[in-house]
Short mmCIF file of C-alpha atoms in Angstrom, two decimals:
data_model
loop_
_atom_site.label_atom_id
_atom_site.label_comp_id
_atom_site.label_asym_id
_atom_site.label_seq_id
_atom_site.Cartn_x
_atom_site.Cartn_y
_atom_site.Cartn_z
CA UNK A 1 4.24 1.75 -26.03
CA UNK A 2 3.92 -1.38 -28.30
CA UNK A 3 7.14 -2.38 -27.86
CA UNK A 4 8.02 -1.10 -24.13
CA UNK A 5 6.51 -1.38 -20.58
CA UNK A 6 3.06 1.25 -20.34
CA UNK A 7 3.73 4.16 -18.57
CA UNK A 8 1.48 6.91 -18.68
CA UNK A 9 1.87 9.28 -21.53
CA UNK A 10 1.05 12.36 -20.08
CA UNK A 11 3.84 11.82 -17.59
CA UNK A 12 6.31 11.32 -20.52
CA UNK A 13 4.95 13.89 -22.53
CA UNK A 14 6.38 16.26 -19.25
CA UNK A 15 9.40 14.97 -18.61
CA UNK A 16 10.11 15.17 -22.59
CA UNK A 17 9.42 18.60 -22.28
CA UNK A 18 11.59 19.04 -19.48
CA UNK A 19 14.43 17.52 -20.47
CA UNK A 20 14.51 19.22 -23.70
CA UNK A 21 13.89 22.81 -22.51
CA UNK A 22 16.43 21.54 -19.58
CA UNK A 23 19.31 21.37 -22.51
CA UNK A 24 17.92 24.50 -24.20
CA UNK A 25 16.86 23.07 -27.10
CA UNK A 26 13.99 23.79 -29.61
CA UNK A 27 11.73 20.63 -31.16
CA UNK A 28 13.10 21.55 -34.42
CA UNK A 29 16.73 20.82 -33.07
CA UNK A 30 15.62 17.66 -31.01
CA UNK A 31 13.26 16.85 -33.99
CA UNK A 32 16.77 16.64 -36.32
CA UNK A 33 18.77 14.82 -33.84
CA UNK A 34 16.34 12.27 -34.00
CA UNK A 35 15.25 12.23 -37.73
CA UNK A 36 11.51 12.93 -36.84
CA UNK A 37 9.20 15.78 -37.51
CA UNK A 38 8.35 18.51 -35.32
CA UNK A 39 4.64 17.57 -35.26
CA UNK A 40 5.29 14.10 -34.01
CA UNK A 41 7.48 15.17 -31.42
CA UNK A 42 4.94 17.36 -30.14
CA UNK A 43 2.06 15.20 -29.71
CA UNK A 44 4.73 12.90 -27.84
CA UNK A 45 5.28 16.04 -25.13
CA UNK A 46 1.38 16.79 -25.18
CA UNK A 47 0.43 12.83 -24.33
CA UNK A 48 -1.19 12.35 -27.62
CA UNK A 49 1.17 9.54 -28.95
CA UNK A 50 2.05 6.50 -27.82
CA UNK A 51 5.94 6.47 -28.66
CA UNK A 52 8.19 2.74 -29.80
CA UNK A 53 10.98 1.93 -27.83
CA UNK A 54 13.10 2.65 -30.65
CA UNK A 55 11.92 6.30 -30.69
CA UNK A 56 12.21 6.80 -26.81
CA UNK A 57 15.73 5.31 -26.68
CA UNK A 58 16.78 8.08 -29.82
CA UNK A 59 15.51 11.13 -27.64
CA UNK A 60 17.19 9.98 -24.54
CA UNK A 61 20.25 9.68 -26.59
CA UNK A 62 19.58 13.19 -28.34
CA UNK A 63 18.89 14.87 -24.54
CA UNK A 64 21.83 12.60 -23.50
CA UNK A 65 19.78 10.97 -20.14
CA UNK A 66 18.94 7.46 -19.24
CA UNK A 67 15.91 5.86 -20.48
CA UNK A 68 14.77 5.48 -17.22
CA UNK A 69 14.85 9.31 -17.01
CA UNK A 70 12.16 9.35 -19.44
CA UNK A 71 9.97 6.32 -18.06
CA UNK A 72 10.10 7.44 -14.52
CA UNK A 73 6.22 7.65 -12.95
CA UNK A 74 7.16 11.09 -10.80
CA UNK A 75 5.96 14.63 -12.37
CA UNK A 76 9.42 16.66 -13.16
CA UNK A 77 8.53 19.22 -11.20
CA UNK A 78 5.66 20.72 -9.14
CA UNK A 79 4.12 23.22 -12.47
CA UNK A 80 4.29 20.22 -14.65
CA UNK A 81 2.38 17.84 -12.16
CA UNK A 82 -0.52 20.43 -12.06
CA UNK A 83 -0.28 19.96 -15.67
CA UNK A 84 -0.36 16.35 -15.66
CA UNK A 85 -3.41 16.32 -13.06
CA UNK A 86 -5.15 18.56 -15.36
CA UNK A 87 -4.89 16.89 -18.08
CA UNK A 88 -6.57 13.62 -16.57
CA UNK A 89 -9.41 15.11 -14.75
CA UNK A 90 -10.22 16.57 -18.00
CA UNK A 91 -9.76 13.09 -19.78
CA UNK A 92 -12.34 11.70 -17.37
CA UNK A 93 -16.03 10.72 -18.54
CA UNK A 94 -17.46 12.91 -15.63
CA UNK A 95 -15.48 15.81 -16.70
CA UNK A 96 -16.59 15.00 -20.95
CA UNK A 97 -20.03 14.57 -19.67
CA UNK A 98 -20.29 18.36 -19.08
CA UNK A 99 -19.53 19.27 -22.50
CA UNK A 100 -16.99 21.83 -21.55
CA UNK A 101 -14.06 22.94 -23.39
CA UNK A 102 -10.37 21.44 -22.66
CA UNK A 103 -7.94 23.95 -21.07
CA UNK A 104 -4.33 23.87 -22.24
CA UNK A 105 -2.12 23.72 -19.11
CA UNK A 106 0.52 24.94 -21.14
CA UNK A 107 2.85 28.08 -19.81
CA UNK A 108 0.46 30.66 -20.82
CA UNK A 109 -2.07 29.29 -18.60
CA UNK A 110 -1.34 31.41 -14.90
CA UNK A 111 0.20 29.33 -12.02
CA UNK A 112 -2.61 30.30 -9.99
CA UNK A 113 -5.76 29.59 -12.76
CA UNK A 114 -3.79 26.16 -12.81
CA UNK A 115 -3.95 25.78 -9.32
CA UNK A 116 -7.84 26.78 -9.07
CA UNK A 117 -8.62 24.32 -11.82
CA UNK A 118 -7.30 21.46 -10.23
CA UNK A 119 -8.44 22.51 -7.26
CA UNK A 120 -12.30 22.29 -8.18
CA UNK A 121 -11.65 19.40 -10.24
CA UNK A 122 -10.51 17.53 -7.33
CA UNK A 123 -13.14 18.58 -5.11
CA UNK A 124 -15.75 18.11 -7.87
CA UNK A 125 -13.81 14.09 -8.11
CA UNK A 126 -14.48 13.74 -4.41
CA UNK A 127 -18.44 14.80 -4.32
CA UNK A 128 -18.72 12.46 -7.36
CA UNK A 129 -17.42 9.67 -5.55
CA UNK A 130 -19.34 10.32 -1.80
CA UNK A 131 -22.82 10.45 -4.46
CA UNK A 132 -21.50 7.02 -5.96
CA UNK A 133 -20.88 5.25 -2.67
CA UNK A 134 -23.96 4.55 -2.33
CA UNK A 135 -25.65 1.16 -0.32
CA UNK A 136 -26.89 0.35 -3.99
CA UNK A 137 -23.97 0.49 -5.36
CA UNK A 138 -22.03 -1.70 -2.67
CA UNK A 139 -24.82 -4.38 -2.93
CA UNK A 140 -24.93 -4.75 -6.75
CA UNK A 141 -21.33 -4.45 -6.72
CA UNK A 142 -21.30 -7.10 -4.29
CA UNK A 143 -23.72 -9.21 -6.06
CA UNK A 144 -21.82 -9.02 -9.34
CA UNK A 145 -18.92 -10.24 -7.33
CA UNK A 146 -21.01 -13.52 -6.12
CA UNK A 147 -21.49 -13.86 -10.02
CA UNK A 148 -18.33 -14.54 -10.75
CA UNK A 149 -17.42 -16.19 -7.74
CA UNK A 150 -19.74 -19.10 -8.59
CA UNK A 151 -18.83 -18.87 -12.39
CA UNK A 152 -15.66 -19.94 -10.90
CA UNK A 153 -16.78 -22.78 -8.46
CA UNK A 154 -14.93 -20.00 -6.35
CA UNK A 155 -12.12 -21.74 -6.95
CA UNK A 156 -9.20 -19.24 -8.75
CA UNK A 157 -6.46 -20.83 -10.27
CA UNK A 158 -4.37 -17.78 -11.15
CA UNK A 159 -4.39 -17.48 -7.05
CA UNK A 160 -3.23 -20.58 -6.55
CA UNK A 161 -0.48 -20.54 -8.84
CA UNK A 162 0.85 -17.23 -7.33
CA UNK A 163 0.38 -18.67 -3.99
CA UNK A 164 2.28 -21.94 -5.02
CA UNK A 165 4.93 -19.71 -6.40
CA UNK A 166 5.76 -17.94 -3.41
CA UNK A 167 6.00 -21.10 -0.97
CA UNK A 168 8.37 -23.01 -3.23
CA UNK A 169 10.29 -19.41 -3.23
CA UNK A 170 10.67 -19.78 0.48
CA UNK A 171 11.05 -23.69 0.58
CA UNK A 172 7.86 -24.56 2.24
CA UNK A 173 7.62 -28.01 1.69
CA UNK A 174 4.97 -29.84 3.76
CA UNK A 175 1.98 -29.31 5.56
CA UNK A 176 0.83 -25.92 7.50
CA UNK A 177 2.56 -22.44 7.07
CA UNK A 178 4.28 -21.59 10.18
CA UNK A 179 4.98 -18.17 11.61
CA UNK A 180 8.30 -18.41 10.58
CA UNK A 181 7.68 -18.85 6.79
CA UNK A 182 5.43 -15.87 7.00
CA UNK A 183 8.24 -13.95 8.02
CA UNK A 184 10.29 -15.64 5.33
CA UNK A 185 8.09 -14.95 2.46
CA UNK A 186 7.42 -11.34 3.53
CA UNK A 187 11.53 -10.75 3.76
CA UNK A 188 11.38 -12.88 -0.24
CA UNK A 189 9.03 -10.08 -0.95
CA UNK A 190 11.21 -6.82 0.17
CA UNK A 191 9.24 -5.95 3.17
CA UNK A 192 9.53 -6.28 6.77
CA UNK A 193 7.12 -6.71 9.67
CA UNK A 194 6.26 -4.10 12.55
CA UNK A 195 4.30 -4.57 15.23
CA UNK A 196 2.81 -1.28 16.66
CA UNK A 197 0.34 -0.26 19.20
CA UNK A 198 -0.77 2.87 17.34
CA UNK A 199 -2.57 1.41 14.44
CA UNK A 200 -5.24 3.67 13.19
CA UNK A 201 -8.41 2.59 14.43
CA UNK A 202 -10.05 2.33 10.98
CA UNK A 203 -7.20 -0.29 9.72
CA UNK A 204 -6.18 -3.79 10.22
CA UNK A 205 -2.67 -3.14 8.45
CA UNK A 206 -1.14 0.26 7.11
CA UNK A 207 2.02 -0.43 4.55
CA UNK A 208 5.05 2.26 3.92
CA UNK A 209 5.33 1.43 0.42
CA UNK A 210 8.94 3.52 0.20
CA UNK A 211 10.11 2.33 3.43
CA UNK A 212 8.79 -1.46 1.88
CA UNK A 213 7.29 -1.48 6.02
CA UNK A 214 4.39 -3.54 7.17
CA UNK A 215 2.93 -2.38 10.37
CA UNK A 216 0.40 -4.30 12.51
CA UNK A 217 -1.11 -4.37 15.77
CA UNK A 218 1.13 -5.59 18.87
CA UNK A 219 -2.32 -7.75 20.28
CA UNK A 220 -4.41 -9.35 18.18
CA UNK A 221 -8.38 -7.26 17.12
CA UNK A 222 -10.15 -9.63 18.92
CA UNK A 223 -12.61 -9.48 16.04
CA UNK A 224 -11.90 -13.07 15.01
CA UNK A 225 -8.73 -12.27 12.54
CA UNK A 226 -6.15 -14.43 12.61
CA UNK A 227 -3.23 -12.18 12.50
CA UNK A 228 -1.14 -14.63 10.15
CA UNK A 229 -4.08 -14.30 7.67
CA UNK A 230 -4.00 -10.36 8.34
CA UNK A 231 -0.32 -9.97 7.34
CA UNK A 232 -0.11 -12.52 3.89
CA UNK A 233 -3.67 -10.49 3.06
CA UNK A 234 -1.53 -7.28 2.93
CA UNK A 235 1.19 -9.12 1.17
CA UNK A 236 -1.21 -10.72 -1.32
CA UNK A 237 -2.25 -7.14 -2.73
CA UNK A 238 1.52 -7.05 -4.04
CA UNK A 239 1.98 -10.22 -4.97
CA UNK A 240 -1.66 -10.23 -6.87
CA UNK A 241 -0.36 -6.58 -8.55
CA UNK A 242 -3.12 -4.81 -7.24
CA UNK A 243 -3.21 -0.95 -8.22
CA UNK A 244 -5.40 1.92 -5.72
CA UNK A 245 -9.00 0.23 -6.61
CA UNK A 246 -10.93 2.61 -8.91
CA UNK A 247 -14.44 1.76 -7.35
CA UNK A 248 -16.81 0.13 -4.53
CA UNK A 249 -16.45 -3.17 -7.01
CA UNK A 250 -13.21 -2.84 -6.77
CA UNK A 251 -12.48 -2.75 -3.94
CA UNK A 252 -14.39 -5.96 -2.59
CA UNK A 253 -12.75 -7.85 -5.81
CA UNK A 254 -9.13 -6.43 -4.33
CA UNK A 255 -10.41 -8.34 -0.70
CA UNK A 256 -11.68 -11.56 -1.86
CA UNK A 257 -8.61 -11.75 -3.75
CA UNK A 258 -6.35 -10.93 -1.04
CA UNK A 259 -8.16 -13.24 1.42
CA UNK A 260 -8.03 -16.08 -1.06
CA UNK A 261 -4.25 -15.65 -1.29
CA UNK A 262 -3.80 -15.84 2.56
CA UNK A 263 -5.70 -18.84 2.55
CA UNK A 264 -4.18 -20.77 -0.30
CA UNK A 265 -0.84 -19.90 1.82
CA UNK A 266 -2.26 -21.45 5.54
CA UNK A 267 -3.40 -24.03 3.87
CA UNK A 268 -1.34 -25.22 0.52
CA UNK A 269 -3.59 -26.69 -2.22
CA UNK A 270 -1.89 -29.54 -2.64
CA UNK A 271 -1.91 -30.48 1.43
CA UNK A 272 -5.55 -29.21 1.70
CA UNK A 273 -6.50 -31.46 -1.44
CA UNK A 274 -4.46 -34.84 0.05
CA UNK A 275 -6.19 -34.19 3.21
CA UNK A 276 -9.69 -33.78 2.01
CA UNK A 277 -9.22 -36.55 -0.42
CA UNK A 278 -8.51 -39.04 2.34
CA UNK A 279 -11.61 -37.52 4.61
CA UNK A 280 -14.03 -38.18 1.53
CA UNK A 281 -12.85 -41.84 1.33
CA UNK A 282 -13.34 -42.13 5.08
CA UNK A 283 -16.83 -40.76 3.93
CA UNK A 284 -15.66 -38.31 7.13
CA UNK A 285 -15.46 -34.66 5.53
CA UNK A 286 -15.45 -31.96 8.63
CA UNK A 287 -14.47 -28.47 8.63
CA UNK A 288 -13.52 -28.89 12.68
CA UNK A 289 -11.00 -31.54 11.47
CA UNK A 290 -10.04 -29.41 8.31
CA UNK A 291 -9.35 -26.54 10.91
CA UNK A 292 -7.47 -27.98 13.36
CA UNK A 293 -5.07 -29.71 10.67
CA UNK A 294 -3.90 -26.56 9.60
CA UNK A 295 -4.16 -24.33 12.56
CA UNK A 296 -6.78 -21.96 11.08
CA UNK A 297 -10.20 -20.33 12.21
CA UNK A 298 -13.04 -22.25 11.73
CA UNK A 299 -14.63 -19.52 8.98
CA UNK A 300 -11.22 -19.72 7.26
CA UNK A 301 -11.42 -23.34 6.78
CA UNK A 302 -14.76 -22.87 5.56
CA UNK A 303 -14.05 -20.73 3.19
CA UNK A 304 -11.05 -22.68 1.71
CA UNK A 305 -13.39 -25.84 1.84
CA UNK A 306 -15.62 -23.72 -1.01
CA UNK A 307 -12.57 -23.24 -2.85
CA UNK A 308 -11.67 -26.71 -3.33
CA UNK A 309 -14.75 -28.38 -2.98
CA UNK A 310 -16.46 -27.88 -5.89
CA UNK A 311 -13.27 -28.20 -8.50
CA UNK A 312 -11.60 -31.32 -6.82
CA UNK A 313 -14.62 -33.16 -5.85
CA UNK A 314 -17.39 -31.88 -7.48
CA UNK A 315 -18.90 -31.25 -4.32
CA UNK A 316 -21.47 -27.78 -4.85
CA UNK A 317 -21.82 -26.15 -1.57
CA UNK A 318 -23.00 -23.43 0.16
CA UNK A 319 -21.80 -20.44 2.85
CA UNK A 320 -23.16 -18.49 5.22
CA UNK A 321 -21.93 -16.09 8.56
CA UNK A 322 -25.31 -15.18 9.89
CA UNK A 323 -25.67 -12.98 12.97
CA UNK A 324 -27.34 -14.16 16.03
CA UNK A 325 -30.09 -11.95 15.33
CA UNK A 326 -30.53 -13.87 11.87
CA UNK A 327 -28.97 -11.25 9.55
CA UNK A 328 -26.82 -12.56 6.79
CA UNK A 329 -23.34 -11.26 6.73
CA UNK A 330 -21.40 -13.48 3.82
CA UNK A 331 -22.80 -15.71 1.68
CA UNK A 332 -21.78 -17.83 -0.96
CA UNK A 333 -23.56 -20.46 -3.01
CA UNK A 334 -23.08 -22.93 -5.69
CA UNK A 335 -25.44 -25.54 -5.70
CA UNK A 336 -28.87 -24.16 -6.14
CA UNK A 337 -29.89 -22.78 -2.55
CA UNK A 338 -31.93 -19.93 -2.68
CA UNK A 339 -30.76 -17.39 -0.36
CA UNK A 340 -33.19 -14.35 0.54
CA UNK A 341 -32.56 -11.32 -1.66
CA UNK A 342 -33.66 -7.38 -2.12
CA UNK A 343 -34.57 -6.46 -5.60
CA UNK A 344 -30.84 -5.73 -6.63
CA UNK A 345 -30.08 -9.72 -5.88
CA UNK A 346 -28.06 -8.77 -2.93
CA UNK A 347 -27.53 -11.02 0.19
CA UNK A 348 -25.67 -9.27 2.91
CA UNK A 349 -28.17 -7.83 4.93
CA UNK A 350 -31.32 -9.88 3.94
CA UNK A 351 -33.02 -12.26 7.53
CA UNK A 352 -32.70 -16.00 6.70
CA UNK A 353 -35.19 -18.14 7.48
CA UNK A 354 -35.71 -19.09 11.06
CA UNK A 355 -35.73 -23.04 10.19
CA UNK A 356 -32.26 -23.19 8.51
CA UNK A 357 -29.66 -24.54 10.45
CA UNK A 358 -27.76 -21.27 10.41
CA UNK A 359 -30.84 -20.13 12.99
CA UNK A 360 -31.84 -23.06 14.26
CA UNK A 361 -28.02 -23.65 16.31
CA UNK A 362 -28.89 -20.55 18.46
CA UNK A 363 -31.58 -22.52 19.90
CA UNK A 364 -30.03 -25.80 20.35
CA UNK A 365 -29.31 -27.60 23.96
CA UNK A 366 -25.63 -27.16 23.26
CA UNK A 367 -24.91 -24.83 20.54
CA UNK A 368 -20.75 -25.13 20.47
CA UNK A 369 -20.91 -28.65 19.59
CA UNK A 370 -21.07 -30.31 16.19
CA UNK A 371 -24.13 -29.28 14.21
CA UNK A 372 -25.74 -30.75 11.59
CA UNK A 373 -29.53 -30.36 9.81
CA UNK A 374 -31.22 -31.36 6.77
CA UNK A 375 -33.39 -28.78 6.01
CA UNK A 376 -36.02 -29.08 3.08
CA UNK A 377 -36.15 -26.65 1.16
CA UNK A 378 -38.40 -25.02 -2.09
CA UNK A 379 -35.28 -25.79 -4.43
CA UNK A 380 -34.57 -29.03 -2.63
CA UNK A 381 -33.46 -30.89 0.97
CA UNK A 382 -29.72 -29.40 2.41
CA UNK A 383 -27.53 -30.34 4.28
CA UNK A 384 -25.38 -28.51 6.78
CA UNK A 385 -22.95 -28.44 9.15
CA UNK A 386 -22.70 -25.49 11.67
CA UNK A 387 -19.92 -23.79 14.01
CA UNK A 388 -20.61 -20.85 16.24
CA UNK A 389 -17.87 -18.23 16.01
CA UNK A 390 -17.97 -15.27 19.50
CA UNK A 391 -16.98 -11.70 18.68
CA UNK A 392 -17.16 -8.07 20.06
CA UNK A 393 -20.43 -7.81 17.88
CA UNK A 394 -21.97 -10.72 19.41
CA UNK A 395 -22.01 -14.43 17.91
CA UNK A 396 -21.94 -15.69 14.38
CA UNK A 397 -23.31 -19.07 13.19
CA UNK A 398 -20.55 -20.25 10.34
CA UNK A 399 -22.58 -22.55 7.78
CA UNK A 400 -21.35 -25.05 5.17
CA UNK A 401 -23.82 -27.01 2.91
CA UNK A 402 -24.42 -28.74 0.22
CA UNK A 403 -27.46 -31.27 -1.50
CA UNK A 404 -28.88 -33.92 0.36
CA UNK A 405 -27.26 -36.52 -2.58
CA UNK A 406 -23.65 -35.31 -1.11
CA UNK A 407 -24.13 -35.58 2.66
CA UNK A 408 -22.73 -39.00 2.79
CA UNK A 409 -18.97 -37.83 2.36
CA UNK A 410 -19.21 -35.83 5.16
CA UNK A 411 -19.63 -36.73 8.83
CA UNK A 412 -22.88 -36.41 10.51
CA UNK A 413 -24.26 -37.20 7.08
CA UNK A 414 -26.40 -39.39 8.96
CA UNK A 415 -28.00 -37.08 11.63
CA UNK A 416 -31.68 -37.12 12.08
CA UNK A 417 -31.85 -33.50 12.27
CA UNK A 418 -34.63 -31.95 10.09
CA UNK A 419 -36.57 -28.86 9.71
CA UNK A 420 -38.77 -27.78 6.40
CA UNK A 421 -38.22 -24.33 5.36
CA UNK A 422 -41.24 -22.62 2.86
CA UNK A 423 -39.58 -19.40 2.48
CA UNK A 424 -40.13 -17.25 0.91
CA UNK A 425 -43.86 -18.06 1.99
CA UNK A 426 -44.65 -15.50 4.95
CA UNK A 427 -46.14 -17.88 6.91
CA UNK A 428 -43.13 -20.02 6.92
CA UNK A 429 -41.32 -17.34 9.42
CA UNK A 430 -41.49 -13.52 8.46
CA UNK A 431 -45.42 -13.50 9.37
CA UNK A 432 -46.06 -13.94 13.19
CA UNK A 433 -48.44 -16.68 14.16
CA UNK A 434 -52.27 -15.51 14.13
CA UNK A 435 -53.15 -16.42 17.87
CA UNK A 436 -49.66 -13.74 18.49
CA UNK A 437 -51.40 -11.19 16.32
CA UNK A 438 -54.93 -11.59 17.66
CA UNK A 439 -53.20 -10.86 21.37
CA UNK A 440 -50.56 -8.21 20.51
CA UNK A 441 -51.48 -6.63 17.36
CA UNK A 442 -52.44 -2.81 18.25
CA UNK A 443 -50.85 -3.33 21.67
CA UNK A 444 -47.33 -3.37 20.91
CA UNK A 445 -44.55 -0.50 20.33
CA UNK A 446 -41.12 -1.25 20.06
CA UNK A 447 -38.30 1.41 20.14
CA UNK A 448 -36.59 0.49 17.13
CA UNK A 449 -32.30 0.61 17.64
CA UNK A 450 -31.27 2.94 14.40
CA UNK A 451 -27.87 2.55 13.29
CA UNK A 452 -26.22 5.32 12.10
CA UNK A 453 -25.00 3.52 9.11
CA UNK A 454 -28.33 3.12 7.62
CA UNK A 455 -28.64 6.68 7.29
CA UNK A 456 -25.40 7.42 5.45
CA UNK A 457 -23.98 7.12 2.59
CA UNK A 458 -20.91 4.76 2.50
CA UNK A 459 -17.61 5.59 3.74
CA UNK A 460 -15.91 7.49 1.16
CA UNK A 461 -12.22 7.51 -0.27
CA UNK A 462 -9.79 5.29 -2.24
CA UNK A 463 -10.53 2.58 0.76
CA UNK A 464 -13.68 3.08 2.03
CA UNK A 465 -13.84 3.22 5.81
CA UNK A 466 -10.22 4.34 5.95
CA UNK A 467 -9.38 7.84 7.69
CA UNK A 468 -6.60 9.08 5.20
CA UNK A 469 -5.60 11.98 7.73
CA UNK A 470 -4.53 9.12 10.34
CA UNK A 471 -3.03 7.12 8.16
CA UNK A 472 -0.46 9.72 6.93
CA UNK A 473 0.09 11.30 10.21
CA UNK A 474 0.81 7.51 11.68
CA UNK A 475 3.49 6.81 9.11
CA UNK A 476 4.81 10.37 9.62
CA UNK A 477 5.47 9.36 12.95
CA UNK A 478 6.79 6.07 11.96
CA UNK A 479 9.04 7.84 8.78
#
C-alpha cells in the first residue's frame, strides 16, 4: 500500500471477503458505507489493487474490526488459503510460461478441483526446483556471490552497523563478546537458548519461530564451529530480516551474511580495527595474534581480517581453505591472484597449484607452526601466511595473502620462503614429470573413490541439505 506497511494482497483480498460475507453484507452495501464503487472494492477482494491506508482503515470501520484484522499474514480459513495458494502458483513465471489459462478459485470452483490444482501445482513447484538445483547453478551462483564480495572489499557496512546496534543494545563496551552477552543479546532479541541432544543430523541450529526458541547441540560438532559463532549466525538471519531464501543464490547470500554478523559480534569493529592498527605500526600483522585476542578460530579471524583489511588499511588480500588433498573449499580474493577456475568462473572445487603455500604446508618439517611463503606467481609474487585447521574430514590449510609490496606490515614479512608457481602451465604441476610417465604410463590403474554427491543433483528444498520431515517432527517433540 503506498501509504501502509506491504502485506500481500491476495491475503487481504480474502480476509476482505471474509469479513464482509462474515457480517452478511453485499459489496454494494460495503461499497456505500465506504463511498467507493463496487468495481474497486472488488479488485481489492480479488488481489488486483493495492489499497491506501485511508481506504483500509474505512472498511475496517464499515465491517467494524481492527485494522490489524485486515493486515494479518494468516489465510481466514482453510477454503480461502487454497485460494490464496492458487492464486500465486498461477502468478508465477513457470506457471505463465505454459501459456495456460487462469482458474478462478472462486466458490464455484469444487473444494476438491481446488484441492487437485494445488496439489499438482505444488508438486510441479518441487520438480522445478530439484531440476534447478543443479552443481551449475550452485557454482555460478556462488561465483556471482564472490563478485560482489570483492566489489565490496568484502567489507559490508550495513552489517556492521546492525552488529554495532545490537552490542550497544546490550551494553557491550570493550573488547571480546563473552558468553554471557550472547545470552544477553539473544534474550534483547525475544528468544531464548536450548541446548538439546536431538538435533537433526542435517542442522547446526533449528529455531521455533512461535515459541521465539533456539535449539542447539548439548556438545559441540566437532567440525570446527565455534558454537558462539553458531548461535549469533542463527540470530543474525533475524536481525539481518532475512525472509525463506527464494533460490541456491540465495541462500549462500543469506550465509555469508549471517556469518559476517557473528563475526562483526566476536570481534567488534571498532576493537578489531584499534588492534590491527597498532599490529601494522609494529609492522607485526598475524592472524594467530588476531585470534587469540578475541578468542576465535583461526579461519574466523581470517575471515574478519578480509573484512577489514582492505577498507581500513588498504591492504588487498586473499583467502583460501584448501583440503589436504589440494581441493579448494572457500576462496576469496581481492588483489589480483588468479585462482584456478571451471568455465563458469567457479572456485570451490577446482586443485590449486602444488607450489602455493596453501600445498606446500602439508609438506613442511613442522606443519602447525607459523607459515609463511612468497610464491611468484603469473599475475605477480604473494605473500602468505598459513594455519592448519584438523577436522572429521581430514585437515585444512587456512591461507591469508596479499602482494609482495604489503608483506612488510605483517610478521614473517621477511621469511626466505619461496616457490614459483606457472600455473596454469601443465607442466608447472597438473602434468606428471616425463621420466614418471615413461615408467608408469600404461602400467597404472587406480580405483577411483566416487562420491555420491557427484552424481546427484543438489539437495533440494527451501534449505538445501535440510530434511524438513525431521525438522518438524523434532520441534513437535519439543512443542
Amino acid at each position: 500500500m503506498s501509504d501502509s506497511p506491504t502485506v500481500d494482497l491476495v491475503t487481504l483480498g480474502q480476509r476482505l471477503r471474509h469479513q464482509r460475507k462474515s457480517k452478511n453484507m453485499t459489496l454494494e452495501q460495503l461499497s456505500e458505507a465506504v463511498g467507493r464503487a463496487p468495481s474497486q472494492l472488488s479488485l481489492i477482494e480479488n488481489g488486483k489493487r493495492e489499497p491506501k491506508l485511508s481506504v483500509l482503515q474505512a472498511l475496517a470501520g464499515a465491517l467494524e474490526v481492527p485494522l490489524q484484522e485486515l493486515l494479518r499474514p494468516e489465510a481466514p480459513s482453510r477454503r480461502a488459503g487454497l485460494e490464496i495458494d492458487l492464486a500465486h502458483f498461477q502468478q508465477s513465471p513457470a506457471y505463465a510460461g505454459l501459456g495456460l489459462p487462469t482458474v478462478k478459485g472462486g466458490r464455484r470452483l469444487p473444494a476438491d478441483a481446488l484441492e487437485s490444482l494445488v496439489g499438482l501445482h505444488r508438486e510441479l513447484n518441487r520438480l522445478l526446483t530439484e531440476q534447478s538445483a543443479t552443481p551449475e547453478v550452485a557454482r555460478r551462483a556462488n561465483a556471482q556471490l564472490r563478485v560482489d564480495m570483492r566489489e565490496r572489499d568484502n567489507y559490508f557496512a550495513e552489517i556492521e552497523q546492525a552488529a554495532a546496534k545490537v552490542l550497544r543494545s546490550v551494553k557491550h563496551a570493550t573488547g571480546p563478546l563473552s558468553q554471557r552477552g550472547i545470552l544477553d543479546i539473544a534474550a534483547q532479541l525475544g528468544f531464548s537458548l536450548h541446548y538439546v541432544n536431538d538435533l537433526p543430523g542435517s542442522t547446526r541450529s533449528v529455531t521455533d519461530l512461535a515459541g521465539r526458541r533456539i535449539y542447539l547441540p548439548q556438545v559441540a560438532s566437532g567440525k570446527g564451529h565455534d558454537p558462539r559463532a553458531v548461535v549469533l549466525q542463527t540470530l543474525g538471519h533475524f536481525v539481518l530480516g532475512h525472509p525463506e531464501p527464494a533460490d541456491y543464490g540465495d541462500f549462500l547470500r543469506q550465509r555469508v551474511e549471517a556469518n559476517y554478523f557473528a563475526a562483526a559480534l566476536l570481534m567488534p569493529e571498532n576493537f578489531a580495527v584499534e588492534f590491527l592498527r597498532e599490529a601494522k605500526a609494529d609492522r607485526a600483522l598475524a592472524i594467530d595474534d588476531f585470534r587469540d585476542a578475541f578468542g576465535v578460530s583461526y579461519e574466523t579471524a581470517a575471515h574478519r581480517f578480509t573484512n577489514l583489511a582492505t577498507h581500513h588499511f588498504g591492504i588487498p588480500v586473499h583467502f583460501t581453505r584448501v583440503h589436504e588433498n589440494g581441493i579448494v573449499y572457500k576462496a576469496y580474493e581481492n588483489d589480483g591472484v588468479r585462482f584456478p577456475s571451471d568455465v563458469t568462473g567457479a572456485i570451490e572445487g577446482q586443485p590449486i597449484c602444488r607450489k602455493w603455500a596453501s600445498r606446500t604446508i602439508f609438506q613442511a618439517e613442522d606443519p602447525y607452526s607459523s607459515f609463511y611463503q612468497f610464491t611468484d606467481t603469473s599475475a605477480g609474487t604473494y605473500w602468505c601466511t598459513v594455519h592448519i585447521e584438523s577436522t572429521r574430514s581430514g585437515e585444512f590449510s587456512v591461507t591469508v595473502g596479499t602482494p609482495y609490496e604489503h608483506a612488510r606490515w605483517f610478521r614473517g614479512g621477511d621469511t626466505t620462503r619461496r616457490t614459483v608457481s606457472r600455473c596454469p602451465d601443465p607442466d608447472c604441476c597438473r602434468r606428471p614429470p616425463a621420466a614418471l610417465v615413461r615408467r608408469w604410463a600404461g602400467n597404472a590403474w587406480p580405483s577411483a573413490r566416487v562420491h555420491s554427491h557427484l552424481l546427484a543433483a543438489l539437495p533440494p528444498g527451501t534449505f538445501p541439505g535440510v530434511d524438513a520431515q525431521d525438522v518438524y517432527e523434532f520441534l513437535d517433540r519439543r512443542a
